[in-house]
PDB file of C-alpha atoms in Angstrom:
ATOM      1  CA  UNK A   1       1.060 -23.020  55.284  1.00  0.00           C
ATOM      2  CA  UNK A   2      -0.861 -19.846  55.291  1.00  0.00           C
ATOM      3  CA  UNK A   3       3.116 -18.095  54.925  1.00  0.00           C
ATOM      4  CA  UNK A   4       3.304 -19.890  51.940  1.00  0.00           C
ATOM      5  CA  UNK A   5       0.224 -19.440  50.103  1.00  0.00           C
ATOM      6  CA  UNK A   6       0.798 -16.011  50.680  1.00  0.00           C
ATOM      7  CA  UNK A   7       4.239 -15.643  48.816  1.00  0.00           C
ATOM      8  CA  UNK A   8       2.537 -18.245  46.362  1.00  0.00           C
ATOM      9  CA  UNK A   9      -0.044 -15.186  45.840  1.00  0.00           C
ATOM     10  CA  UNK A  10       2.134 -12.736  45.884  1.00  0.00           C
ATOM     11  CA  UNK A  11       4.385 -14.601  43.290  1.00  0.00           C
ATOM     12  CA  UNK A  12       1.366 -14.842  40.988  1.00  0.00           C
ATOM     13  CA  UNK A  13       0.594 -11.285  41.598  1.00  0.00           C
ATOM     14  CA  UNK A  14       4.220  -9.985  40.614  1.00  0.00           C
ATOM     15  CA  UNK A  15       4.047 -12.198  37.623  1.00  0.00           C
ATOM     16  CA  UNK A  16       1.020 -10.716  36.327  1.00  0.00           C
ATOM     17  CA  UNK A  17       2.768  -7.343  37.114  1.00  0.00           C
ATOM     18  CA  UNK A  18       5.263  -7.810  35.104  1.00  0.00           C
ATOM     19  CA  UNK A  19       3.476  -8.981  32.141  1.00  0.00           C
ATOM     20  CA  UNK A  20       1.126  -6.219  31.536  1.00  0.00           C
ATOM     21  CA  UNK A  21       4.385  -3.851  31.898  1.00  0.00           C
ATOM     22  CA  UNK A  22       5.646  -6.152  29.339  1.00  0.00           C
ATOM     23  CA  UNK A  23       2.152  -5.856  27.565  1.00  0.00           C
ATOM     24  CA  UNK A  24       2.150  -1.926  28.037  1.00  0.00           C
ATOM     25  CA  UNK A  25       5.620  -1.558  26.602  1.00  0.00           C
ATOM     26  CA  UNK A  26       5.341  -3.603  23.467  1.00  0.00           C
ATOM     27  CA  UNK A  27       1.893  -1.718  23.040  1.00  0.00           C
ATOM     28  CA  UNK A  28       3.379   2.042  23.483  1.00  0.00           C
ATOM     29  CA  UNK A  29       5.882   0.439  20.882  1.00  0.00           C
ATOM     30  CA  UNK A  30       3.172  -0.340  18.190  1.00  0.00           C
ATOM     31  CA  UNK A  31       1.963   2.853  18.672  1.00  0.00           C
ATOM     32  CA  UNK A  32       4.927   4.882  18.079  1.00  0.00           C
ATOM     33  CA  UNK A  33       5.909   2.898  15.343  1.00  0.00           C
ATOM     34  CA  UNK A  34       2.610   3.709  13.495  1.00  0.00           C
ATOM     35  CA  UNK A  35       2.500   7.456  14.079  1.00  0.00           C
ATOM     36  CA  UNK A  36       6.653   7.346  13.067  1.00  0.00           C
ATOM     37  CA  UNK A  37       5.903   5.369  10.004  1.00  0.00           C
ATOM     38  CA  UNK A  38       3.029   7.767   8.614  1.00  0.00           C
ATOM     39  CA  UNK A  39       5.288  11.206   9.942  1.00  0.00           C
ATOM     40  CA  UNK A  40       7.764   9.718   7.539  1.00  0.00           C
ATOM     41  CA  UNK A  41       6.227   9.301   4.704  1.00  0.00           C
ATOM     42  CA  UNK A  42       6.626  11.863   2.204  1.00  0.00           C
ATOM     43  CA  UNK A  43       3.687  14.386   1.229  1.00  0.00           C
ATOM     44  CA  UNK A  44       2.988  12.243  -2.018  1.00  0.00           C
ATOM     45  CA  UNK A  45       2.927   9.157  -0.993  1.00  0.00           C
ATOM     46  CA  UNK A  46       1.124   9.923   2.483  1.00  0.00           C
ATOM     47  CA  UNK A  47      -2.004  11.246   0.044  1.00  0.00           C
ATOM     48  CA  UNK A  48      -2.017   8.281  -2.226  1.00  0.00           C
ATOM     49  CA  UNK A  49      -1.990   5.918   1.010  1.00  0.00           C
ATOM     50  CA  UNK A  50      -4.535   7.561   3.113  1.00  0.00           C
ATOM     51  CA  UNK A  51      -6.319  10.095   0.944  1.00  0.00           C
ATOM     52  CA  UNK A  52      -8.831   8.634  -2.324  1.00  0.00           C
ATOM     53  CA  UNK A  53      -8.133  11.431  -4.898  1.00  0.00           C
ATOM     54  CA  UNK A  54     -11.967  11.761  -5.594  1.00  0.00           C
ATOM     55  CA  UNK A  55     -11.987  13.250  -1.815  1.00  0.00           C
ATOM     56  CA  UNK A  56      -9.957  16.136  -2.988  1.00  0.00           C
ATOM     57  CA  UNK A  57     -13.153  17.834  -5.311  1.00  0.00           C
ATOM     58  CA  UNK A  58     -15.844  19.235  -4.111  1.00  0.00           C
ATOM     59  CA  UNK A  59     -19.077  20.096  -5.450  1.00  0.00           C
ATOM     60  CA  UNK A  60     -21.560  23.199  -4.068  1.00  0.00           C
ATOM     61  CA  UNK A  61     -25.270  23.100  -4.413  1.00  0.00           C
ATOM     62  CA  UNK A  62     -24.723  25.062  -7.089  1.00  0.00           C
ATOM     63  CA  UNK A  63     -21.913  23.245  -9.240  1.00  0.00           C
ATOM     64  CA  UNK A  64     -19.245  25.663  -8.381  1.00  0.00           C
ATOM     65  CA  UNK A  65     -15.886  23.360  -8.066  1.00  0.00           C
ATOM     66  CA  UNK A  66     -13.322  23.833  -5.317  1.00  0.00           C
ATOM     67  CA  UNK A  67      -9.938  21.990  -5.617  1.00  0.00           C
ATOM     68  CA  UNK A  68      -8.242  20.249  -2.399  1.00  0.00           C
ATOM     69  CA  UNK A  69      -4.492  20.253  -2.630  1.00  0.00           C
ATOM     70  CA  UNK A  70      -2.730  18.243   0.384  1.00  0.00           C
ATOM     71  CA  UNK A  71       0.490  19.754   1.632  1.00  0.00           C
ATOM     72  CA  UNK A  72       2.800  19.172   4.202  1.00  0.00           C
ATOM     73  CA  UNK A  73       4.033  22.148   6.224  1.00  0.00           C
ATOM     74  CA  UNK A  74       7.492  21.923   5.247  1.00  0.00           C
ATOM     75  CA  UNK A  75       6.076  22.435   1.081  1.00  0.00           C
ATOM     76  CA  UNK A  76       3.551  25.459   1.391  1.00  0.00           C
ATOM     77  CA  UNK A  77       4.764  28.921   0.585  1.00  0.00           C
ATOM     78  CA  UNK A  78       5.247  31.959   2.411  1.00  0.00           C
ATOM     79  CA  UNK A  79       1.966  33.571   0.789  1.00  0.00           C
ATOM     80  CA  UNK A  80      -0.279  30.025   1.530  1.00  0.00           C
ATOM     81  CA  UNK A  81       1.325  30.450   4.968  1.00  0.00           C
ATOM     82  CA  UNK A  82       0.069  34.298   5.546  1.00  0.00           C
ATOM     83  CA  UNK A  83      -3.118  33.013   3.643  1.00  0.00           C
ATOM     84  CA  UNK A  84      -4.055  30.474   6.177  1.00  0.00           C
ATOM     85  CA  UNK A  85      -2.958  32.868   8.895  1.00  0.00           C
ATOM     86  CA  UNK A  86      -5.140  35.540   7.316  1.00  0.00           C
ATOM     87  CA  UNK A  87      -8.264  33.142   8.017  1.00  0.00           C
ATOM     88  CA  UNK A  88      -7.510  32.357  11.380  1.00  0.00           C
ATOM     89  CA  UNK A  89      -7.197  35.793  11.994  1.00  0.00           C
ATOM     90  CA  UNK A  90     -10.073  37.315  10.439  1.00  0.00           C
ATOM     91  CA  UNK A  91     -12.188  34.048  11.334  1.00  0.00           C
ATOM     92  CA  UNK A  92     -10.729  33.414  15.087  1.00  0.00           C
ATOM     93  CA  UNK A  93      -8.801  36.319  16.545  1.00  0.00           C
ATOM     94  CA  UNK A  94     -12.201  37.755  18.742  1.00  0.00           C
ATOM     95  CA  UNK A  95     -12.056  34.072  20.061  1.00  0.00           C
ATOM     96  CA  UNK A  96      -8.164  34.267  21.016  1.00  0.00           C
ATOM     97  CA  UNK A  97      -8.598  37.471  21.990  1.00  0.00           C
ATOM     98  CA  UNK A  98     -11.463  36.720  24.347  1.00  0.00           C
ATOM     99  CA  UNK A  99      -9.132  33.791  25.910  1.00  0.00           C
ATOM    100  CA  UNK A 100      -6.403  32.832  28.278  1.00  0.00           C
ATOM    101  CA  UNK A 101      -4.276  31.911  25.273  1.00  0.00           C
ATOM    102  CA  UNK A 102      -4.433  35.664  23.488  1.00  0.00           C
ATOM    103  CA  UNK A 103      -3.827  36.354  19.940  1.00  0.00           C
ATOM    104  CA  UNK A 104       0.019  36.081  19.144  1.00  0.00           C
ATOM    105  CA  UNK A 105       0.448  36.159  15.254  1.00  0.00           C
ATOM    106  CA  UNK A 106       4.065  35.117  15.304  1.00  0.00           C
ATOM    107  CA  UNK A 107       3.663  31.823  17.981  1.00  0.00           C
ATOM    108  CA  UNK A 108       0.357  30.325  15.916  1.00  0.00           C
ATOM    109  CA  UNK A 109       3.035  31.024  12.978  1.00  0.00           C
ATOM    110  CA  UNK A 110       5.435  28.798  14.353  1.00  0.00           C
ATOM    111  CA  UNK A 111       3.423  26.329  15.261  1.00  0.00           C
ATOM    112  CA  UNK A 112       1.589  26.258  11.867  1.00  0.00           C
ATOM    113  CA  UNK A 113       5.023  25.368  10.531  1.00  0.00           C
ATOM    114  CA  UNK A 114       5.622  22.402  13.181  1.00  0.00           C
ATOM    115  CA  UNK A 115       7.178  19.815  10.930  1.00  0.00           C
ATOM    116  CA  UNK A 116       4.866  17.129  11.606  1.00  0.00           C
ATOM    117  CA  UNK A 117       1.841  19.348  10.329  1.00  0.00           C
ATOM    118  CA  UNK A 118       0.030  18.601   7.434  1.00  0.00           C
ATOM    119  CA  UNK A 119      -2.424  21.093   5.303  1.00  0.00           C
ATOM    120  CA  UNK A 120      -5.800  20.453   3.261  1.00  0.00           C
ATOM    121  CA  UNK A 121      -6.038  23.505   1.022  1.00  0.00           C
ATOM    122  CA  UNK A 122      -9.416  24.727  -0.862  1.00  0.00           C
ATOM    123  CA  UNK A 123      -8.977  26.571  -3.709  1.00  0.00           C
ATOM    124  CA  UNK A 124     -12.089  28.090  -6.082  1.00  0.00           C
ATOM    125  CA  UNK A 125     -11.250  25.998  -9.776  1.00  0.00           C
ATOM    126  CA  UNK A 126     -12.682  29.020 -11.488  1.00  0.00           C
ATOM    127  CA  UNK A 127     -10.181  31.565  -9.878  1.00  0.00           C
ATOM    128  CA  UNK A 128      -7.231  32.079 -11.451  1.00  0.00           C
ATOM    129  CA  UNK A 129      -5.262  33.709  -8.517  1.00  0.00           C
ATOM    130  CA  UNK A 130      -5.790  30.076  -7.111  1.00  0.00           C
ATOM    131  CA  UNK A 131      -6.533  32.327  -3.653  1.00  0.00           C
ATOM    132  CA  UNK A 132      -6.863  29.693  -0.336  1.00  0.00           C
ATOM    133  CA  UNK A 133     -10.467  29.804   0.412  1.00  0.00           C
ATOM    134  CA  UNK A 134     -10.307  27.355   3.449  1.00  0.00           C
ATOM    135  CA  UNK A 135      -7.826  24.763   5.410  1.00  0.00           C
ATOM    136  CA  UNK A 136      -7.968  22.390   7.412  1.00  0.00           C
ATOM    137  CA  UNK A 137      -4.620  21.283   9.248  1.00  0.00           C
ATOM    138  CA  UNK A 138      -3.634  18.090  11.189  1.00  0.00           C
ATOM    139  CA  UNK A 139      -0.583  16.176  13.172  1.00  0.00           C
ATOM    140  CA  UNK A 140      -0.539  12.444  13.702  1.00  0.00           C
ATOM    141  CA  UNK A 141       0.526  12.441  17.389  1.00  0.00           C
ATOM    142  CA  UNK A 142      -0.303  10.710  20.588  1.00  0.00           C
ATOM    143  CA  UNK A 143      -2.740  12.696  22.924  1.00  0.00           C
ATOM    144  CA  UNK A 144      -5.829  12.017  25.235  1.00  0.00           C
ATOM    145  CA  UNK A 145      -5.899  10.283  28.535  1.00  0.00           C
ATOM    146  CA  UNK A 146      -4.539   7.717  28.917  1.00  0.00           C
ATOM    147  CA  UNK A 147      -2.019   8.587  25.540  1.00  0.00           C
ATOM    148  CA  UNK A 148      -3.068   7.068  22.316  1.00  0.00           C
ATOM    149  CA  UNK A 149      -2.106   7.701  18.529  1.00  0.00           C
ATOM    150  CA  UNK A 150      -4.495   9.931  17.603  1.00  0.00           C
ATOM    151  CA  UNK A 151      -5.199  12.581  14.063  1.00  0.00           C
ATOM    152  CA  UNK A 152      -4.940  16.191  15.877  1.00  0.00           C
ATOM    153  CA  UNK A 153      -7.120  18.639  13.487  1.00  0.00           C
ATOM    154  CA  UNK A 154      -5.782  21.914  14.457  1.00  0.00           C
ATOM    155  CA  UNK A 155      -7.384  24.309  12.854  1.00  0.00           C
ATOM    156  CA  UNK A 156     -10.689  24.478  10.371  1.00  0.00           C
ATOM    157  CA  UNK A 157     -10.956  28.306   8.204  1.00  0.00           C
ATOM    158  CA  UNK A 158     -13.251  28.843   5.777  1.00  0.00           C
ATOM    159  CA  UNK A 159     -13.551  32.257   3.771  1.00  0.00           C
ATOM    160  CA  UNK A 160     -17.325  33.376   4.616  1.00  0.00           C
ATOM    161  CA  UNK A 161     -18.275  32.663   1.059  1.00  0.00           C
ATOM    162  CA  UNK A 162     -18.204  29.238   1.730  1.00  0.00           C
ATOM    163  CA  UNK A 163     -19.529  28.681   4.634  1.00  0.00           C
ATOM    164  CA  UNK A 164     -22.879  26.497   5.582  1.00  0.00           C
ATOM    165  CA  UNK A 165     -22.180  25.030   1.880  1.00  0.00           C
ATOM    166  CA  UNK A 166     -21.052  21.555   3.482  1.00  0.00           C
ATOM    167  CA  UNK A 167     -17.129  22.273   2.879  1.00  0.00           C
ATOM    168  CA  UNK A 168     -16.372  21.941   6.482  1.00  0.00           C
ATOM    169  CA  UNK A 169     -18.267  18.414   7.192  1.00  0.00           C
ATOM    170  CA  UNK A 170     -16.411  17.982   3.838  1.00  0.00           C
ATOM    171  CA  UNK A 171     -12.982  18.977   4.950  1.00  0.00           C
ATOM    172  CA  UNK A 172     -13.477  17.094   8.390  1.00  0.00           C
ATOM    173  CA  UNK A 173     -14.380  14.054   6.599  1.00  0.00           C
ATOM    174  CA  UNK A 174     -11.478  13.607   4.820  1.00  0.00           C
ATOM    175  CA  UNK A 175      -9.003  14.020   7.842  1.00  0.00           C
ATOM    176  CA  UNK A 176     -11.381  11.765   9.789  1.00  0.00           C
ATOM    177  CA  UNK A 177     -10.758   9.041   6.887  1.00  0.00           C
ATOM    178  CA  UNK A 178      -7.310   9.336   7.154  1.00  0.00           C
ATOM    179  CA  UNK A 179      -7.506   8.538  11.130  1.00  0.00           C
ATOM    180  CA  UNK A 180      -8.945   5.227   9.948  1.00  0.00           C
ATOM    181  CA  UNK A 181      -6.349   4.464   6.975  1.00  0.00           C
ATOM    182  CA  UNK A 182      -3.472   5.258   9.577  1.00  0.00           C
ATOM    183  CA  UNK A 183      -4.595   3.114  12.210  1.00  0.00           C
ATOM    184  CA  UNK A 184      -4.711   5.527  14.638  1.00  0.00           C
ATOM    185  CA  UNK A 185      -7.511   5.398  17.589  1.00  0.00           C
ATOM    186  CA  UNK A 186      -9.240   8.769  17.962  1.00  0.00           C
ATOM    187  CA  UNK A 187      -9.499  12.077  16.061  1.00  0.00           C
ATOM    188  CA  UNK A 188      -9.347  15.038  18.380  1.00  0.00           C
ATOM    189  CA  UNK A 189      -9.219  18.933  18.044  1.00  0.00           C
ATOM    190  CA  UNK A 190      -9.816  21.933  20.536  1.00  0.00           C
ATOM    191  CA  UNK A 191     -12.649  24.381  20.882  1.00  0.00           C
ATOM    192  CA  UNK A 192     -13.130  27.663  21.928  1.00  0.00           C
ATOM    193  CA  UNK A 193     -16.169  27.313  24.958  1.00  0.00           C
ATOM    194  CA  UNK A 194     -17.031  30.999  23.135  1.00  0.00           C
ATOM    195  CA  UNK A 195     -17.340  29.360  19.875  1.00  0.00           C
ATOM    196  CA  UNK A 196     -20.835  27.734  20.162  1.00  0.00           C
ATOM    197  CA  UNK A 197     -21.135  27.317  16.599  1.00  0.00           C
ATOM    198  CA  UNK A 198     -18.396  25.768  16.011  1.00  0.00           C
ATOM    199  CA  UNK A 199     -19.047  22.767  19.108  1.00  0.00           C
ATOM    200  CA  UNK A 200     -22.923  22.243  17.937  1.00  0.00           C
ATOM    201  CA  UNK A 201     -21.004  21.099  14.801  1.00  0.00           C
ATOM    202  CA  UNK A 202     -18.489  18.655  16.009  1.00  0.00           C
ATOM    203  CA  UNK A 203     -21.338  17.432  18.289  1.00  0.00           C
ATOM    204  CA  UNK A 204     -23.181  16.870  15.141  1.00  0.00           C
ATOM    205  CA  UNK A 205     -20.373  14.785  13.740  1.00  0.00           C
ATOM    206  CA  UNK A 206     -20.371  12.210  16.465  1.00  0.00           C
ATOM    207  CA  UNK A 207     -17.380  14.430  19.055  1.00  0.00           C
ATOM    208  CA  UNK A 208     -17.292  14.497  22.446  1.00  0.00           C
ATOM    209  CA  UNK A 209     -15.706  16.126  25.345  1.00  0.00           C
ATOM    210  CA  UNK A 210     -12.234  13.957  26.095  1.00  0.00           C
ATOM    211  CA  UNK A 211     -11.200  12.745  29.031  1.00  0.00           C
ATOM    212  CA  UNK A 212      -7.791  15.244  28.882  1.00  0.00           C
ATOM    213  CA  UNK A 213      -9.805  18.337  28.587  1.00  0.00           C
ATOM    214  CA  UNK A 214      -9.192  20.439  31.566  1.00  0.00           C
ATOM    215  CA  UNK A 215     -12.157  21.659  33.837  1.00  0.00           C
ATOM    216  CA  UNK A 216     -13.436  24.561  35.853  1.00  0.00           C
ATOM    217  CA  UNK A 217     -10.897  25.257  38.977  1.00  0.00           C
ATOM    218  CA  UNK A 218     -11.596  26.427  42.375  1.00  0.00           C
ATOM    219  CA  UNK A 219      -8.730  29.626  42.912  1.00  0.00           C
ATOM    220  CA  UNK A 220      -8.998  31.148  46.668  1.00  0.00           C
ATOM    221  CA  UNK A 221     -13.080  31.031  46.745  1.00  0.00           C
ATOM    222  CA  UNK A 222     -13.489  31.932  43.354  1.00  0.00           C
ATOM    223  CA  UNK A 223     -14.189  29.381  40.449  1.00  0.00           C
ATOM    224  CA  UNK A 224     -12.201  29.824  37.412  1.00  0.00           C
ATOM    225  CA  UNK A 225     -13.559  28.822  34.036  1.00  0.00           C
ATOM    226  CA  UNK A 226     -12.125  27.019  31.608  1.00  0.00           C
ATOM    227  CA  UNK A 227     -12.229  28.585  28.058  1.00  0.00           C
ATOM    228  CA  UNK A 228     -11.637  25.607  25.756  1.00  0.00           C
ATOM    229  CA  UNK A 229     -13.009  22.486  25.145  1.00  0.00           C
ATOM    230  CA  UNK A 230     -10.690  19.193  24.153  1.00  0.00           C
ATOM    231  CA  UNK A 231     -13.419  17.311  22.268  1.00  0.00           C
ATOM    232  CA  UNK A 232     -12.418  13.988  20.459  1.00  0.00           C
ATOM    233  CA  UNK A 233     -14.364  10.677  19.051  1.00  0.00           C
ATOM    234  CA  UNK A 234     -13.069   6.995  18.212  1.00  0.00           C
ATOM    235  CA  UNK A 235     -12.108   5.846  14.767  1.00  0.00           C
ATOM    236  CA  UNK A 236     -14.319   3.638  13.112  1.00  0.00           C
ATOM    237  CA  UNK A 237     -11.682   1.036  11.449  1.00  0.00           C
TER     238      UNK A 237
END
């Protein structure tokens, strides 16, 4: 009797096994099919599904009008490409520079282009150059730990002329809106440990650090620092 009852247990046990495998698999195949579905869409149709065209004006203090244009990677030029590059470099080199990553122009231009990458571009309404003032870019991916779809903001530039005029919050609010229209579960993005700033801001906005962001190691006696921060916070649907 007590042989039995413990194969009947076990029996149970397997069966339960098996159906949250079953569970897990049909769930890591709703996610994919979500972040494929929005990656496929083309630029113009992705923006009138998951971006409200009054999002893409903003407003200073002082009435001055910037234009948002949404791109995909795979549509902006060669000079919005330098442009944006420009800003990271003249807004976030000391900070590569300073880290484990270095500053390598050409490999943050590659990965800028990543086909999956999508681009928020400010430009002054008044100027007639139509000069980038600011970006923000994203992916739609699956990150965190354990993996989830998730919006990736990769980078946030601003030109110093617009900076502390709300443009950023702005700019962040608009790719956190598009985590909810797409579904997906968290919004994350990576930041510098040097970059104080920049982390008392996404703290402001609700972020926190995420359970994939890596921590301080112990090397042969000494204690090596990490010099990034994963921070991340869920989607309000």
């Amino acid at each position: 009797m007590p042989k039995r009852n413990t194969v009947e247990a076990n029996g149970e046990h397997h069966s339960t096994t098996t159906d949250d495998a079953s569970r897990s698999k049909k769930s890591k195949a709703a996610s994919d099919a979500l972040i494929d579905a929005a990656n496929s869409r083309p630029a113009q149709e992705f923006q009138s599904l998951y971006i409200k065209s009054e999002r893409l004006i903003y407003s200073t203090r002082d009435d001055t009008r910037l234009n948002i244009t949404f791109k995909a990677s795979s549509q902006l030029t060669n000079d919005e490409l330098d442009a944006c590059l420009h800003l990271i470099d003249t807004t976030s080199r000391h900070d590569y520079e300073a880290s484990s990553w270095g500053w390598h122009p050409r490999r943050k231009k590659r990965e800028m282009k990543e086909a999956e990458m999508r681009y928020l571009l400010v430009h002054n309404a008044s100027d007639e150059t139509q000069a980038i003032q600011g970006f923000l870019s994203f992916m739609l991916t699956h990150d965190s730990t354990p993996s989830v779809p998730v919006v990736y903001v990769y980078e946030v530039h601003l030109a110093a002329t617009w900076r502390g005029v709300g443009l950023g919050a702005h700019l962040m609010s608009i790719a956190e809106s598009v985590a909810a229209e797409v579904g997906v579960e968290k919004i994350m993005l990576t930041c510098f440990c040097s970059n104080e700033k920049a982390r008392a801001f996404y703290e402001g906005r609700g972020y926190a650090v995420d359970a994939s962001s890596p921590e301080d190691r112990r090397t042969r006696g000494k204690v090596v620092k990490v010099d990034y921060v994963i921070m991340s916070k869920d989607v309000v649907k």
